[in-house]
Amino acid sequence: MGKSKILIVGGTGYMGKRLVKASLAQGHETYVMQRPETEIGVDIDKVETLISFKKQGAHLVPASFEDHKSLVEAVKLVDNVICAVSGVHIRSHSILLQLKLVEAIKEAGNVKRYIPSEFGMDAAKMKNAMEPGKVAFDDKMVVRKAIEEAGIPFTYVSANCIAAYWLGGLCQFGKILPPRDHVIIHGDGNLKGIYVNEDDIATYAIKTIEDPRTLNKTIYISPPKNILSQREVVQKWEKLIGKELHKITLSKDDFLASKNVLDYGQQVGLSHYHDILYEGFLTSLKIGDEEEASKLYPEVKYTTVDEYLKQYV
């Protein structure tokens, strides 16, 4: 397969910068949308990130969600488009901005594949998700509907649990660094999650972009060694630091009682932890080998939970 031209929208963000890196690493001619200062504010970090992309060989493309013509012109430069605008409410939530990008892709008429901003749990399987967290999935389904009604070729990438948000805090809600004395166990701690390194998510996503096997499908990143319960994650950390943590069990009722003192963004996050750690939404996820990224691309050496946790020792 020849290497295509890829436009990455949201390239300076958490997942976006990893997608740019992976696209370049896999030899694609990579274009990154550069939004005007009026949209990003005086954000020096984003400017520096864009300049670093340029030094690595990426092309910067000035365009704005508020300027339809500029979006169409940007899209016409490439074969494929990947969007990585934020869908995390504690940071910013811009999922529905993609509706403007979908309109531009539809008008341009040249895009062979669009990967929308998902990279988490499969929105189509989260119909029974807890409120207010369900809004994240509902918005993604609005975007999917627009993509499919426009007849745009797509791949949806479901990466389940992003490692930094989950493994860093040993699956404790609101924690991003692993403790060395005690840990809160959600429920019985035995329901399994699926944890994926952010760089691996980007690598797999770029792999799918011109693979005919992934056209108009949802692809799941579910590395077999990374399907673990919270207790299993804690045990791996204990082995690394040579110490057993004191464990405090938190019931579902007590967990939900904490919701009332949280702001909206935190309530959304709490809902996701509830769905995975108390309801086991990912435990029941059934997919075939033809849908699973590590089976489709065995040449990729994915990061195991053990390897990921070592950076915190």
mmCIF file of N, CA, C and O in Angstrom, residues 99-141:
data_model
loop_
_atom_site.group_PDB
_atom_site.id
_atom_site.type_symbol
_atom_site.label_atom_id
_atom_site.label_comp_id
_atom_site.label_asym_id
_atom_site.label_seq_id
_atom_site.Cartn_x
_atom_site.Cartn_y
_atom_site.Cartn_z
ATOM 1 N N LEU A 99 -18.923 18.440 13.207
ATOM 2 C CA LEU A 99 -20.009 18.540 12.228
ATOM 3 C C LEU A 99 -19.640 19.516 11.116
ATOM 4 O O LEU A 99 -20.004 19.325 9.953
ATOM 5 N N LYS A 100 -18.893 20.554 11.480
ATOM 6 C CA LYS A 100 -18.421 21.515 10.468
ATOM 7 C C LYS A 100 -17.370 20.875 9.565
ATOM 8 O O LYS A 100 -17.331 21.123 8.352
ATOM 9 N N LEU A 101 -16.529 20.034 10.156
ATOM 10 C CA LEU A 101 -15.506 19.342 9.377
ATOM 11 C C LEU A 101 -16.156 18.315 8.447
ATOM 12 O O LEU A 101 -15.735 18.169 7.285
ATOM 13 N N VAL A 102 -17.167 17.633 8.931
ATOM 14 C CA VAL A 102 -17.894 16.668 8.099
ATOM 15 C C VAL A 102 -18.499 17.359 6.880
ATOM 16 O O VAL A 102 -18.434 16.840 5.755
ATOM 17 N N GLU A 103 -19.072 18.543 7.075
ATOM 18 C CA GLU A 103 -19.633 19.295 5.956
ATOM 19 C C GLU A 103 -18.552 19.653 4.933
ATOM 20 O O GLU A 103 -18.775 19.582 3.718
ATOM 21 N N ALA A 104 -17.373 20.023 5.435
ATOM 22 C CA ALA A 104 -16.268 20.370 4.538
ATOM 23 C C ALA A 104 -15.785 19.146 3.764
ATOM 24 O O ALA A 104 -15.506 19.227 2.552
ATOM 25 N N ILE A 105 -15.691 18.012 4.440
ATOM 26 C CA ILE A 105 -15.272 16.776 3.776
ATOM 27 C C ILE A 105 -16.283 16.375 2.701
ATOM 28 O O ILE A 105 -15.915 15.968 1.593
ATOM 29 N N LYS A 106 -17.556 16.514 3.034
ATOM 30 C CA LYS A 106 -18.616 16.183 2.077
ATOM 31 C C LYS A 106 -18.511 17.059 0.830
ATOM 32 O O LYS A 106 -18.598 16.576 -0.303
ATOM 33 N N GLU A 107 -18.293 18.358 1.031
ATOM 34 C CA GLU A 107 -18.202 19.270 -0.105
ATOM 35 C C GLU A 107 -16.946 19.012 -0.921
ATOM 36 O O GLU A 107 -16.987 19.046 -2.166
ATOM 37 N N ALA A 108 -15.822 18.771 -0.250
ATOM 38 C CA ALA A 108 -14.560 18.549 -0.965
ATOM 39 C C ALA A 108 -14.653 17.298 -1.843
ATOM 40 O O ALA A 108 -14.169 17.289 -2.983
ATOM 41 N N GLY A 109 -15.236 16.247 -1.310
ATOM 42 C CA GLY A 109 -15.510 15.059 -2.118
ATOM 43 C C GLY A 109 -14.326 14.183 -2.469
ATOM 44 O O GLY A 109 -14.456 13.276 -3.296
ATOM 45 N N ASN A 110 -13.173 14.433 -1.865
ATOM 46 C CA ASN A 110 -11.984 13.683 -2.249
ATOM 47 C C ASN A 110 -11.444 12.752 -1.156
ATOM 48 O O ASN A 110 -10.495 11.998 -1.394
ATOM 49 N N VAL A 111 -12.032 12.787 0.030
ATOM 50 C CA VAL A 111 -11.462 12.060 1.170
ATOM 51 C C VAL A 111 -11.782 10.569 1.093
ATOM 52 O O VAL A 111 -12.935 10.165 0.937
ATOM 53 N N LYS A 112 -10.735 9.759 1.201
ATOM 54 C CA LYS A 112 -10.879 8.317 1.116
ATOM 55 C C LYS A 112 -11.196 7.680 2.469
ATOM 56 O O LYS A 112 -11.727 6.567 2.515
ATOM 57 N N ARG A 113 -10.832 8.379 3.552
ATOM 58 C CA ARG A 113 -11.125 7.847 4.884
ATOM 59 C C ARG A 113 -11.129 8.975 5.905
ATOM 60 O O ARG A 113 -10.270 9.858 5.882
ATOM 61 N N TYR A 114 -12.106 8.931 6.810
ATOM 62 C CA TYR A 114 -12.165 9.884 7.921
ATOM 63 C C TYR A 114 -12.193 9.108 9.228
ATOM 64 O O TYR A 114 -13.013 8.199 9.412
ATOM 65 N N ILE A 115 -11.293 9.463 10.124
ATOM 66 C CA ILE A 115 -11.298 8.910 11.476
ATOM 67 C C ILE A 115 -11.702 10.042 12.415
ATOM 68 O O ILE A 115 -10.937 10.986 12.621
ATOM 69 N N PRO A 116 -12.914 9.985 12.967
ATOM 70 C CA PRO A 116 -13.352 11.058 13.868
ATOM 71 C C PRO A 116 -12.722 10.935 15.244
ATOM 72 O O PRO A 116 -12.109 9.905 15.579
ATOM 73 N N SER A 117 -12.894 11.963 16.041
ATOM 74 C CA SER A 117 -12.321 11.962 17.386
ATOM 75 C C SER A 117 -13.150 11.062 18.295
ATOM 76 O O SER A 117 -14.239 11.426 18.723
ATOM 77 N N GLU A 118 -12.602 9.884 18.571
ATOM 78 C CA GLU A 118 -13.235 8.937 19.497
ATOM 79 C C GLU A 118 -12.164 8.476 20.480
ATOM 80 O O GLU A 118 -11.965 9.061 21.525
ATOM 81 N N PHE A 119 -11.439 7.386 20.145
ATOM 82 C CA PHE A 119 -10.268 6.940 20.913
ATOM 83 C C PHE A 119 -10.574 6.587 22.372
ATOM 84 O O PHE A 119 -9.699 6.633 23.228
ATOM 85 N N GLY A 120 -11.832 6.244 22.647
ATOM 86 C CA GLY A 120 -12.193 5.809 23.990
ATOM 87 C C GLY A 120 -13.099 4.602 23.879
ATOM 88 O O GLY A 120 -12.910 3.745 23.018
ATOM 89 N N MET A 121 -14.103 4.515 24.737
ATOM 90 C CA MET A 121 -15.069 3.421 24.660
ATOM 91 C C MET A 121 -15.943 3.588 23.418
ATOM 92 O O MET A 121 -16.191 4.707 22.977
ATOM 93 N N ASP A 122 -16.395 2.484 22.865
ATOM 94 C CA ASP A 122 -17.207 2.521 21.654
ATOM 95 C C ASP A 122 -18.558 3.163 21.961
ATOM 96 O O ASP A 122 -19.388 2.591 22.680
ATOM 97 N N ALA A 123 -18.781 4.334 21.386
ATOM 98 C CA ALA A 123 -20.014 5.085 21.667
ATOM 99 C C ALA A 123 -21.272 4.281 21.349
ATOM 100 O O ALA A 123 -22.291 4.406 22.027
ATOM 101 N N ALA A 124 -21.206 3.440 20.328
ATOM 102 C CA ALA A 124 -22.381 2.674 19.923
ATOM 103 C C ALA A 124 -22.785 1.623 20.949
ATOM 104 O O ALA A 124 -23.920 1.151 20.952
ATOM 105 N N LYS A 125 -21.848 1.250 21.812
ATOM 106 C CA LYS A 125 -22.130 0.234 22.829
ATOM 107 C C LYS A 125 -22.400 0.849 24.204
ATOM 108 O O LYS A 125 -22.469 0.136 25.206
ATOM 109 N N MET A 126 -22.540 2.174 24.256
ATOM 110 C CA MET A 126 -22.702 2.853 25.547
ATOM 111 C C MET A 126 -24.094 3.477 25.704
ATOM 112 O O MET A 126 -24.265 4.504 26.354
ATOM 113 N N LYS A 127 -25.103 2.826 25.113
ATOM 114 C CA LYS A 127 -26.461 3.361 25.182
ATOM 115 C C LYS A 127 -27.008 3.387 26.608
ATOM 116 O O LYS A 127 -27.894 4.177 26.930
ATOM 117 N N ASN A 128 -26.493 2.502 27.457
ATOM 118 C CA ASN A 128 -26.949 2.442 28.842
ATOM 119 C C ASN A 128 -25.967 3.102 29.806
ATOM 120 O O ASN A 128 -26.003 2.844 31.007
ATOM 121 N N ALA A 129 -25.097 3.946 29.268
ATOM 122 C CA ALA A 129 -24.116 4.636 30.114
ATOM 123 C C ALA A 129 -24.815 5.574 31.101
ATOM 124 O O ALA A 129 -25.905 6.085 30.845
ATOM 125 N N MET A 130 -24.154 5.799 32.207
ATOM 126 C CA MET A 130 -24.704 6.646 33.266
ATOM 127 C C MET A 130 -24.642 8.118 32.873
ATOM 128 O O MET A 130 -23.698 8.565 32.225
ATOM 129 N N GLU A 131 -25.665 8.871 33.257
ATOM 130 C CA GLU A 131 -25.659 10.327 33.093
ATOM 131 C C GLU A 131 -24.824 10.955 34.215
ATOM 132 O O GLU A 131 -24.765 10.406 35.315
ATOM 133 N N PRO A 132 -24.149 12.086 33.967
ATOM 134 C CA PRO A 132 -24.113 12.821 32.701
ATOM 135 C C PRO A 132 -23.049 12.324 31.724
ATOM 136 O O PRO A 132 -22.886 12.894 30.659
ATOM 137 N N GLY A 133 -22.328 11.263 32.080
ATOM 138 C CA GLY A 133 -21.268 10.780 31.198
ATOM 139 C C GLY A 133 -21.750 10.346 29.840
ATOM 140 O O GLY A 133 -20.998 10.386 28.858
ATOM 141 N N LYS A 134 -23.012 9.965 29.744
ATOM 142 C CA LYS A 134 -23.572 9.499 28.478
ATOM 143 C C LYS A 134 -23.498 10.563 27.388
ATOM 144 O O LYS A 134 -23.466 10.241 26.193
ATOM 145 N N VAL A 135 -23.437 11.843 27.780
ATOM 146 C CA VAL A 135 -23.401 12.915 26.789
ATOM 147 C C VAL A 135 -22.199 12.780 25.861
ATOM 148 O O VAL A 135 -22.274 13.109 24.669
ATOM 149 N N ALA A 136 -21.073 12.290 26.403
ATOM 150 C CA ALA A 136 -19.870 12.139 25.579
ATOM 151 C C ALA A 136 -20.119 11.161 24.434
ATOM 152 O O ALA A 136 -19.668 11.370 23.305
ATOM 153 N N PHE A 137 -20.858 10.091 24.732
ATOM 154 C CA PHE A 137 -21.146 9.081 23.714
ATOM 155 C C PHE A 137 -22.261 9.539 22.777
ATOM 156 O O PHE A 137 -22.217 9.272 21.577
ATOM 157 N N ASP A 138 -23.235 10.226 23.331
ATOM 158 C CA ASP A 138 -24.328 10.746 22.500
ATOM 159 C C ASP A 138 -23.796 11.709 21.444
ATOM 160 O O ASP A 138 -24.201 11.659 20.276
ATOM 161 N N ASP A 139 -22.877 12.589 21.842
ATOM 162 C CA ASP A 139 -22.306 13.542 20.889
ATOM 163 C C ASP A 139 -21.526 12.826 19.788
ATOM 164 O O ASP A 139 -21.585 13.202 18.607
ATOM 165 N N LYS A 140 -20.787 11.789 20.177
ATOM 166 C CA LYS A 140 -20.024 11.040 19.174
ATOM 167 C C LYS A 140 -20.954 10.330 18.190
ATOM 168 O O LYS A 140 -20.652 10.216 16.997
ATOM 169 N N MET A 141 -22.102 9.876 18.695
ATOM 170 C CA MET A 141 -23.066 9.222 17.806
ATOM 171 C C MET A 141 -23.717 10.222 16.851
ATOM 172 O O MET A 141 -24.059 9.869 15.713
#
